[in-house]
């Protein structure tokens, strides 16, 4: 038995106006300090107030949000008693909002208690997710990724009940997204699309979504990166790509690029999308070397080949990933993150432990043995193509 979950998705230009059709009286907005400073949070608050809502802003979410932050946010939500929780921002505020929503509904639970088996029984509030980056797809997924800052590790969990009620994907929110964040988050969406398609939990419902999302990222990311302030079509398509990829992998799962990227990013404190996409071409090569299929489907769907040779298609796909990463000036080795060899060697054992414990490790199309995992990290450090 399997489930397909989706929020109601409102997308395209002017979709923020949907906020004025929402029924309710108290909205608790979870966001980050930058979006408060840029006036984005104030704009959303204004739209809700015009629609008759009392609002409260919790603008304390840091990138890769911590368990401590969501615990604080849940206390504020309990004091305010909203009937809508609004997650406004990139994946960090949206994930924090999901955890806060759960802890508001069930105050006896900690964020670490949320899991697919927990019966959350939401009754007090519904949730709207409004992405301001085009990458994580958190607006459409059941997943929550938090960081345990003491253990320096990411903690991924989720529940089908935590999928937002509504996702509003409006390109006006990403036109001014800085280039670096555009690249990091757009490549995150590509990593979701590819891993969601090739992982062992892929299924008939998620396949088409993942293929379409990959096609959109290859077609529009470079444009959004180069001229995102004026190219509304590229911003719109990247927003749609991220949400579609979220629906795809959210109803399937992910693989090694995420397991290794989570472990690496939490240890060295690097942004999520930059880390998972760093590993994507390498783990794709590793999987193809082991005979894993399905990459050829992606290569054909995005127009790289018409040939049915799976392996050749997969290798063209790896090259296309690397070309796109070069076009958006993405680091393509661990060394290019300016991590000294000694610091990397010191961390290697822990990087492997945390990657192996990641919830996405076991759905990879080729699961590495411990020595292979170490070797993978070492090759990515040096930027060497995978030959094993
Ligand atoms: P983010 O939310 O951490 O934001 C990164 C930076 O971009 C922040 O400084 C933020 O203020 C800034 N920013 C956001 N929107 C902006 C805008 N419109 N203009 C200017 N600056 C803006 O980044 P992210 O990559 O979107 O999210 C990463 C988090 O999402 C990680 O914690 C990751 O683990 C999680 N994640 C969750 C899922 C899921 O399904 N729940 C999937 C993938 C990743």
Tab-separated table of C-alpha atoms and ligand atoms in Angstrom:
chain	number	residue	atom	x	y	z
A	1	UNK	CA	0.000	0.000	0.000
A	2	UNK	CA	1.231	3.491	-0.821
A	3	UNK	CA	-0.176	7.038	-0.607
A	4	UNK	CA	-0.020	10.104	-2.822
A	5	UNK	CA	-0.228	13.396	-0.922
A	6	UNK	CA	-0.430	16.920	-2.281
A	7	UNK	CA	-1.440	20.329	-0.996
A	8	UNK	CA	-3.812	22.500	-3.002
A	9	UNK	CA	-1.297	24.321	-5.213
A	10	UNK	CA	-1.930	27.908	-6.320
A	11	UNK	CA	0.721	28.976	-8.846
A	12	UNK	CA	1.629	31.624	-11.392
A	13	UNK	CA	1.643	35.408	-11.385
A	14	UNK	CA	-0.623	37.055	-8.814
A	15	UNK	CA	-1.225	33.838	-6.918
A	16	UNK	CA	-0.548	35.649	-3.629
A	17	UNK	CA	-3.975	37.249	-4.040
A	18	UNK	CA	-5.364	33.844	-3.030
A	19	UNK	CA	-4.485	34.838	0.543
A	20	UNK	CA	-7.435	37.192	0.450
A	21	UNK	CA	-9.824	34.335	-0.193
A	22	UNK	CA	-8.808	32.368	2.876
A	23	UNK	CA	-11.324	32.031	5.673
A	24	UNK	CA	-10.043	32.437	9.201
A	25	UNK	CA	-9.114	35.025	11.802
A	26	UNK	CA	-5.608	34.517	13.213
A	27	UNK	CA	-2.472	33.867	11.152
A	28	UNK	CA	0.906	32.991	12.666
A	29	UNK	CA	3.674	33.704	10.135
A	30	UNK	CA	6.925	31.763	10.424
A	31	UNK	CA	9.784	33.309	8.461
A	32	UNK	CA	13.431	34.383	8.685
A	33	UNK	CA	15.088	37.695	9.633
A	34	UNK	CA	16.206	38.477	6.053
A	35	UNK	CA	12.678	38.210	4.653
A	36	UNK	CA	11.439	40.418	7.498
A	37	UNK	CA	14.156	42.963	6.685
A	38	UNK	CA	13.423	42.884	2.941
A	39	UNK	CA	9.758	43.670	3.630
A	40	UNK	CA	8.518	40.378	2.185
A	41	UNK	CA	7.045	39.265	5.510
A	42	UNK	CA	5.419	42.690	5.966
A	43	UNK	CA	3.834	42.409	2.520
A	44	UNK	CA	2.271	39.031	3.357
A	45	UNK	CA	1.185	40.316	6.755
A	46	UNK	CA	-0.459	43.303	5.033
A	47	UNK	CA	-2.394	41.069	2.613
A	48	UNK	CA	-3.655	38.949	5.501
A	49	UNK	CA	-4.611	41.980	7.575
A	50	UNK	CA	-6.542	43.424	4.621
A	51	UNK	CA	-8.433	40.126	4.559
A	52	UNK	CA	-9.365	40.659	8.223
A	53	UNK	CA	-6.731	38.517	9.935
A	54	UNK	CA	-4.964	39.292	13.201
A	55	UNK	CA	-1.330	38.348	12.551
A	56	UNK	CA	1.801	37.533	14.485
A	57	UNK	CA	5.269	37.279	13.012
A	58	UNK	CA	7.884	34.779	14.192
A	59	UNK	CA	10.933	35.843	12.160
A	60	UNK	CA	13.645	33.937	13.980
A	61	UNK	CA	14.278	30.971	11.694
A	62	UNK	CA	17.934	30.514	10.747
A	63	UNK	CA	19.135	28.661	7.624
A	64	UNK	CA	19.035	24.890	8.311
A	65	UNK	CA	16.751	25.466	11.335
A	66	UNK	CA	17.566	24.042	14.716
A	67	UNK	CA	15.414	22.053	17.111
A	68	UNK	CA	15.776	24.922	19.605
A	69	UNK	CA	14.255	27.452	17.171
A	70	UNK	CA	11.192	25.345	16.437
A	71	UNK	CA	10.631	24.739	20.146
A	72	UNK	CA	10.647	28.538	20.688
A	73	UNK	CA	8.329	29.043	17.712
A	74	UNK	CA	5.869	26.467	19.052
A	75	UNK	CA	5.672	28.320	22.389
A	76	UNK	CA	4.855	31.577	20.552
A	77	UNK	CA	2.218	29.825	18.430
A	78	UNK	CA	0.605	28.336	21.538
A	79	UNK	CA	0.409	31.801	23.108
A	80	UNK	CA	-1.091	33.365	19.930
A	81	UNK	CA	-3.574	30.534	19.144
A	82	UNK	CA	-3.764	30.841	15.324
A	83	UNK	CA	-6.147	29.080	12.967
A	84	UNK	CA	-3.606	29.309	10.123
A	85	UNK	CA	0.159	28.766	10.272
A	86	UNK	CA	1.995	30.421	7.365
A	87	UNK	CA	5.451	29.133	6.423
A	88	UNK	CA	7.071	31.931	4.406
A	89	UNK	CA	10.565	31.565	2.958
A	90	UNK	CA	12.902	28.948	1.673
A	91	UNK	CA	12.929	25.404	2.993
A	92	UNK	CA	14.184	26.568	6.384
A	93	UNK	CA	11.130	28.641	7.426
A	94	UNK	CA	8.718	26.237	5.696
A	95	UNK	CA	10.171	23.221	7.531
A	96	UNK	CA	10.245	25.145	10.806
A	97	UNK	CA	6.581	26.105	10.255
A	98	UNK	CA	5.633	22.449	9.713
A	99	UNK	CA	7.325	21.396	12.968
A	100	UNK	CA	5.781	24.357	14.816
A	101	UNK	CA	2.373	23.392	13.412
A	102	UNK	CA	2.748	19.851	14.784
A	103	UNK	CA	3.942	21.045	18.196
A	104	UNK	CA	1.148	23.622	18.361
A	105	UNK	CA	-1.434	20.965	17.635
A	106	UNK	CA	0.127	18.429	19.992
A	107	UNK	CA	2.001	20.428	22.684
A	108	UNK	CA	3.063	17.260	24.481
A	109	UNK	CA	5.211	16.317	21.442
A	110	UNK	CA	8.730	17.469	20.672
A	111	UNK	CA	9.858	17.941	17.059
A	112	UNK	CA	11.930	14.758	17.472
A	113	UNK	CA	8.703	12.817	18.152
A	114	UNK	CA	7.277	13.576	14.689
A	115	UNK	CA	7.505	10.508	12.496
A	116	UNK	CA	5.368	8.751	9.896
A	117	UNK	CA	3.783	6.591	12.642
A	118	UNK	CA	2.743	9.465	14.940
A	119	UNK	CA	-0.944	10.215	14.810
A	120	UNK	CA	-1.025	14.012	14.765
A	121	UNK	CA	-4.802	14.529	14.409
A	122	UNK	CA	-4.630	18.197	13.499
A	123	UNK	CA	-7.703	20.184	14.543
A	124	UNK	CA	-6.629	23.695	15.576
A	125	UNK	CA	-5.010	25.115	12.441
A	126	UNK	CA	-4.248	24.601	8.782
A	127	UNK	CA	-1.050	25.551	7.020
A	128	UNK	CA	-0.095	27.642	3.989
A	129	UNK	CA	3.441	27.319	2.612
A	130	UNK	CA	4.749	30.223	0.526
A	131	UNK	CA	8.182	29.518	-0.986
A	132	UNK	CA	10.556	32.413	-1.648
A	133	UNK	CA	13.303	30.191	-3.088
A	134	UNK	CA	12.788	27.737	-5.956
A	135	UNK	CA	14.341	24.564	-4.683
A	136	UNK	CA	13.349	22.536	-1.681
A	137	UNK	CA	9.741	21.780	-2.626
A	138	UNK	CA	8.992	21.754	1.110
A	139	UNK	CA	5.712	23.505	0.257
A	140	UNK	CA	4.537	20.186	-1.221
A	141	UNK	CA	6.204	17.519	0.918
A	142	UNK	CA	5.604	15.625	4.133
A	143	UNK	CA	9.268	16.066	5.093
A	144	UNK	CA	10.810	18.229	7.793
A	145	UNK	CA	14.574	18.666	8.026
A	146	UNK	CA	15.935	20.130	11.253
A	147	UNK	CA	19.466	20.415	12.564
A	148	UNK	CA	20.630	19.140	15.909
A	149	UNK	CA	23.302	21.772	16.502
A	150	UNK	CA	24.862	19.895	19.428
A	151	UNK	CA	25.349	16.700	17.425
A	152	UNK	CA	26.205	18.620	14.199
A	153	UNK	CA	23.805	16.469	12.230
A	154	UNK	CA	20.624	16.831	10.260
A	155	UNK	CA	17.521	15.191	11.498
A	156	UNK	CA	14.999	14.356	8.729
A	157	UNK	CA	11.553	13.292	9.637
A	158	UNK	CA	7.991	13.750	8.495
A	159	UNK	CA	4.411	12.688	8.483
A	160	UNK	CA	1.729	12.538	5.832
A	161	UNK	CA	-0.355	14.828	8.042
A	162	UNK	CA	2.257	17.564	7.855
A	163	UNK	CA	1.873	18.264	4.118
A	164	UNK	CA	0.751	21.922	3.952
A	165	UNK	CA	-2.936	22.487	3.256
A	166	UNK	CA	-2.163	25.076	0.548
A	167	UNK	CA	1.039	25.964	-1.335
A	168	UNK	CA	1.196	29.388	-2.991
A	169	UNK	CA	3.945	29.599	-5.617
A	170	UNK	CA	4.170	33.180	-6.870
A	171	UNK	CA	7.123	34.213	-9.097
A	172	UNK	CA	7.080	37.759	-7.705
A	173	UNK	CA	8.698	36.375	-4.535
A	174	UNK	CA	11.816	35.101	-6.288
A	175	UNK	CA	12.608	37.851	-8.820
A	176	UNK	CA	15.222	39.379	-6.491
A	177	UNK	CA	16.634	36.112	-5.221
A	178	UNK	CA	20.450	36.480	-5.283
A	179	UNK	CA	22.314	34.477	-7.925
A	180	UNK	CA	24.095	32.167	-5.513
A	181	UNK	CA	20.834	31.180	-3.800
A	182	UNK	CA	19.135	30.797	-7.199
A	183	UNK	CA	21.846	28.323	-8.225
A	184	UNK	CA	21.927	26.413	-4.921
A	185	UNK	CA	18.174	26.011	-4.716
A	186	UNK	CA	17.594	25.335	-8.422
A	187	UNK	CA	20.151	22.530	-8.323
A	188	UNK	CA	18.451	21.211	-5.186
A	189	UNK	CA	15.271	20.857	-7.269
A	190	UNK	CA	17.236	18.981	-9.956
A	191	UNK	CA	18.670	16.638	-7.315
A	192	UNK	CA	15.143	15.950	-6.028
A	193	UNK	CA	13.901	15.245	-9.540
A	194	UNK	CA	16.719	12.834	-10.421
A	195	UNK	CA	16.879	11.007	-7.090
A	196	UNK	CA	13.087	10.869	-6.830
A	197	UNK	CA	13.020	9.144	-10.224
A	198	UNK	CA	15.843	6.630	-9.742
A	199	UNK	CA	15.406	5.683	-6.073
A	200	UNK	CA	13.962	2.355	-5.059
A	201	UNK	CA	10.694	3.885	-3.814
A	202	UNK	CA	9.895	5.522	-7.168
A	203	UNK	CA	6.409	4.695	-8.387
A	204	UNK	CA	3.933	5.393	-11.183
A	205	UNK	CA	2.573	8.524	-9.495
A	206	UNK	CA	5.949	10.146	-8.832
A	207	UNK	CA	7.726	9.243	-12.096
A	208	UNK	CA	6.081	11.775	-14.400
A	209	UNK	CA	6.490	14.564	-11.860
A	210	UNK	CA	10.208	13.898	-11.456
A	211	UNK	CA	10.820	13.784	-15.217
A	212	UNK	CA	8.938	17.036	-15.817
A	213	UNK	CA	10.763	18.795	-12.989
A	214	UNK	CA	14.171	17.721	-14.363
A	215	UNK	CA	13.213	18.992	-17.811
A	216	UNK	CA	12.149	22.387	-16.411
A	217	UNK	CA	15.340	22.857	-14.391
A	218	UNK	CA	17.545	22.051	-17.382
A	219	UNK	CA	15.517	24.474	-19.514
A	220	UNK	CA	15.185	27.409	-17.092
A	221	UNK	CA	17.765	27.449	-14.291
A	222	UNK	CA	20.522	29.106	-16.275
A	223	UNK	CA	18.090	31.820	-17.417
A	224	UNK	CA	16.849	32.434	-13.861
A	225	UNK	CA	20.472	32.630	-12.692
A	226	UNK	CA	21.579	34.988	-15.465
A	227	UNK	CA	18.697	37.454	-15.532
A	228	UNK	CA	16.231	36.433	-12.865
A	229	UNK	CA	15.242	39.976	-12.052
A	230	UNK	CA	13.733	40.509	-15.519
A	231	UNK	CA	13.034	36.983	-16.729
A	232	UNK	CA	9.693	36.334	-15.021
A	233	UNK	CA	9.038	33.275	-17.179
A	234	UNK	CA	12.245	31.614	-15.950
A	235	UNK	CA	11.404	32.456	-12.322
A	236	UNK	CA	7.867	31.156	-12.769
A	237	UNK	CA	9.050	27.899	-14.363
A	238	UNK	CA	11.699	27.366	-11.682
A	239	UNK	CA	9.064	27.861	-8.967
A	240	UNK	CA	6.842	25.319	-10.659
A	241	UNK	CA	9.808	22.937	-11.165
A	242	UNK	CA	10.661	23.039	-7.460
A	243	UNK	CA	7.081	22.328	-6.375
A	244	UNK	CA	6.649	19.552	-8.945
A	245	UNK	CA	9.954	18.007	-7.854
A	246	UNK	CA	8.718	18.241	-4.248
A	247	UNK	CA	5.542	16.384	-5.180
A	248	UNK	CA	7.662	13.838	-7.047
A	249	UNK	CA	10.285	12.991	-4.438
A	250	UNK	CA	7.831	13.615	-1.596
A	251	UNK	CA	5.744	10.724	-2.846
A	252	UNK	CA	8.817	8.605	-3.621
A	253	UNK	CA	12.104	9.203	-1.756
A	254	UNK	CA	15.691	10.280	-2.432
A	255	UNK	CA	19.133	8.707	-2.479
A	256	UNK	CA	22.850	9.011	-1.906
A	257	UNK	CA	23.331	12.639	-2.990
A	258	UNK	CA	21.000	13.604	-0.166
A	259	UNK	CA	22.469	11.183	2.387
A	260	UNK	CA	26.021	12.414	1.658
A	261	UNK	CA	24.963	16.056	1.204
A	262	UNK	CA	23.083	16.148	4.521
A	263	UNK	CA	26.034	14.669	6.344
A	264	UNK	CA	28.573	16.977	4.689
A	265	UNK	CA	26.416	20.130	4.978
A	266	UNK	CA	25.584	19.664	8.652
A	267	UNK	CA	29.222	18.995	9.565
A	268	UNK	CA	30.789	21.871	7.630
A	269	UNK	CA	27.771	24.211	7.891
A	270	UNK	CA	27.181	24.642	4.158
A	271	UNK	CA	23.850	25.372	2.424
A	272	UNK	CA	21.623	22.404	1.667
A	273	UNK	CA	21.188	22.779	-2.109
A	274	UNK	CA	24.894	23.436	-2.710
A	275	UNK	CA	25.773	20.245	-0.828
A	276	UNK	CA	23.286	17.780	-2.274
A	277	UNK	CA	23.907	18.972	-5.835
A	278	UNK	CA	27.682	18.710	-5.308
A	279	UNK	CA	27.288	14.948	-4.890
A	280	UNK	CA	24.678	14.424	-7.635
A	281	UNK	CA	26.927	13.815	-10.689
A	282	UNK	CA	29.314	11.643	-8.658
A	283	UNK	CA	26.654	9.353	-7.187
A	284	UNK	CA	24.989	9.148	-10.598
A	285	UNK	CA	28.298	7.895	-12.059
A	286	UNK	CA	28.677	5.485	-9.152
A	287	UNK	CA	25.175	4.104	-9.723
A	288	UNK	CA	25.668	3.749	-13.482
A	289	UNK	CA	29.022	1.980	-12.920
A	290	UNK	CA	27.114	-0.569	-10.848
A	291	UNK	CA	24.590	-1.086	-13.627
A	292	UNK	CA	21.744	0.903	-12.080
A	293	UNK	CA	19.190	1.917	-14.684
A	294	UNK	CA	16.537	4.605	-15.173
A	295	UNK	CA	19.023	7.466	-15.759
A	296	UNK	CA	18.666	6.854	-19.502
A	297	UNK	CA	14.926	7.650	-19.218
A	298	UNK	CA	15.780	11.072	-17.820
A	299	UNK	CA	18.371	11.686	-20.542
A	300	UNK	CA	15.800	10.853	-23.222
A	301	UNK	CA	13.029	12.889	-21.607
A	302	UNK	CA	15.147	16.038	-21.329
A	303	UNK	CA	16.230	15.643	-24.960
A	304	UNK	CA	19.871	14.584	-24.576
A	305	UNK	CA	19.481	11.470	-26.727
A	306	UNK	CA	16.964	9.305	-28.552
A	307	UNK	CA	19.136	6.226	-28.085
A	308	UNK	CA	17.802	3.455	-25.843
A	309	UNK	CA	21.277	2.569	-24.527
A	310	UNK	CA	20.765	3.100	-20.783
A	311	UNK	CA	24.393	3.518	-19.841
A	312	UNK	CA	25.230	5.937	-22.662
A	313	UNK	CA	22.160	8.035	-21.770
A	314	UNK	CA	23.170	8.087	-18.115
A	315	UNK	CA	26.666	9.309	-18.976
A	316	UNK	CA	25.233	12.100	-21.143
A	317	UNK	CA	23.073	13.078	-18.185
A	318	UNK	CA	26.117	13.299	-15.892
A	319	UNK	CA	27.823	15.571	-18.411
A	320	UNK	CA	24.714	17.764	-18.666
A	321	UNK	CA	24.609	18.069	-14.857
A	322	UNK	CA	28.261	19.134	-14.788
A	323	UNK	CA	27.723	21.633	-17.621
A	324	UNK	CA	24.781	23.198	-15.797
A	325	UNK	CA	26.772	23.384	-12.562
A	326	UNK	CA	29.593	25.152	-14.445
A	327	UNK	CA	27.128	27.555	-16.074
A	328	UNK	CA	25.841	28.648	-12.654
A	329	UNK	CA	29.340	28.700	-11.105
A	330	UNK	CA	28.666	25.940	-8.602
A	331	UNK	CA	31.573	24.369	-6.645
A	332	UNK	CA	32.206	20.876	-8.015
A	333	UNK	CA	34.519	19.377	-5.411
A	334	UNK	CA	34.763	19.417	-1.626
A	335	UNK	CA	38.187	21.067	-1.920
A	336	UNK	CA	36.577	24.020	-3.723
A	337	UNK	CA	34.556	24.690	-0.547
A	338	UNK	CA	37.976	25.640	0.897
A	339	UNK	CA	38.018	22.757	3.331
A	340	UNK	CA	41.594	21.861	4.260
A	341	UNK	CA	42.673	18.257	3.595
A	342	UNK	CA	43.358	17.661	7.311
A	343	UNK	CA	39.893	18.901	8.339
A	344	UNK	CA	38.318	16.673	5.719
A	345	UNK	CA	40.314	13.603	6.822
A	346	UNK	CA	39.393	14.293	10.472
A	347	UNK	CA	35.718	14.417	9.551
A	348	UNK	CA	35.628	11.454	7.157
A	349	UNK	CA	34.604	8.773	9.651
A	350	UNK	CA	31.774	10.906	10.968
A	351	UNK	CA	30.674	11.936	7.453
A	352	UNK	CA	30.323	8.259	6.538
A	353	UNK	CA	28.512	7.373	9.800
A	354	UNK	CA	25.951	10.131	9.334
A	355	UNK	CA	25.447	9.402	5.636
A	356	UNK	CA	24.809	5.730	6.439
A	357	UNK	CA	22.284	6.694	9.110
A	358	UNK	CA	20.419	9.093	6.822
A	359	UNK	CA	16.860	8.072	5.953
A	360	UNK	CA	17.658	8.444	2.233
A	361	UNK	CA	20.711	6.150	2.150
A	362	UNK	CA	18.779	2.903	1.779
A	363	UNK	CA	16.630	3.956	-1.153
A	364	UNK	CA	19.629	4.783	-3.391
A	365	UNK	CA	19.700	2.711	-6.594
A	366	UNK	CA	23.207	1.466	-5.676
A	367	UNK	CA	24.044	1.377	-1.987
A	368	UNK	CA	27.784	1.625	-1.279
A	369	UNK	CA	29.710	-0.569	1.136
A	370	UNK	CA	31.538	1.392	3.828
A	371	UNK	CA	34.878	1.414	1.924
A	372	UNK	CA	33.086	2.564	-1.230
A	373	UNK	CA	31.383	5.363	0.690
A	374	UNK	CA	34.719	6.583	2.064
A	375	UNK	CA	36.200	6.418	-1.423
A	376	UNK	CA	33.229	8.350	-2.816
A	377	UNK	CA	33.793	11.162	-0.317
A	378	UNK	CA	37.515	11.167	-1.159
A	379	UNK	CA	36.881	11.334	-4.907
A	380	UNK	CA	34.414	14.198	-4.419
A	381	UNK	CA	37.005	15.966	-2.287
A	382	UNK	CA	39.435	15.866	-5.205
A	383	UNK	CA	36.827	16.311	-7.944
A	384	UNK	CA	37.760	12.977	-9.604
A	385	UNK	CA	35.256	11.195	-11.850
A	386	UNK	CA	34.028	7.964	-10.250
A	387	UNK	CA	35.725	4.916	-11.768
A	388	UNK	CA	34.443	2.167	-9.433
B	1	LIG	P1	16.870	28.743	3.231
B	1	LIG	O1	15.436	28.726	3.528
B	1	LIG	O2	17.802	28.289	4.303
B	1	LIG	O3	17.283	30.220	2.759
B	1	LIG	C1	18.627	30.500	2.381
B	1	LIG	C2	18.862	32.004	2.420
B	1	LIG	O4	18.110	32.608	1.381
B	1	LIG	C3	18.393	32.661	3.726
B	1	LIG	O5	19.384	33.554	4.156
B	1	LIG	C4	17.134	33.412	3.313
B	1	LIG	O6	16.910	34.548	4.097
B	1	LIG	C5	17.449	33.765	1.877
B	1	LIG	N1	16.266	34.004	1.061
B	1	LIG	C6	15.168	33.214	0.948
B	1	LIG	N2	14.325	33.750	0.055
B	1	LIG	C7	14.858	34.903	-0.376
B	1	LIG	C8	14.449	35.916	-1.310
B	1	LIG	N3	13.316	35.795	-2.002
B	1	LIG	N4	15.280	36.959	-1.512
B	1	LIG	C9	16.455	37.056	-0.858
B	1	LIG	N5	16.897	36.143	0.033
B	1	LIG	C10	16.110	35.070	0.266
B	1	LIG	O7	17.240	27.935	1.906
B	1	LIG	P2	16.546	26.734	1.135
B	1	LIG	O8	17.606	26.134	0.335
B	1	LIG	O9	15.316	27.159	0.472
B	1	LIG	O10	16.137	25.721	2.304
B	1	LIG	C11	17.089	24.888	2.902
B	1	LIG	C12	16.444	24.077	4.006
B	1	LIG	O11	15.368	23.285	3.483
B	1	LIG	C13	17.423	23.102	4.625
B	1	LIG	O12	17.248	23.066	6.022
B	1	LIG	C14	17.052	21.785	3.991
B	1	LIG	O13	17.428	20.674	4.760
B	1	LIG	C15	15.548	21.921	3.885
B	1	LIG	N6	14.898	21.063	2.884
B	1	LIG	C16	13.655	20.603	3.154
B	1	LIG	C17	12.982	19.802	2.251
B	1	LIG	C18	11.600	19.282	2.565
B	1	LIG	O14	10.995	18.577	1.772
B	1	LIG	N7	11.055	19.596	3.708
B	1	LIG	C19	13.583	19.478	1.027
B	1	LIG	C20	14.841	19.979	0.771
B	1	LIG	C21	15.488	20.780	1.692
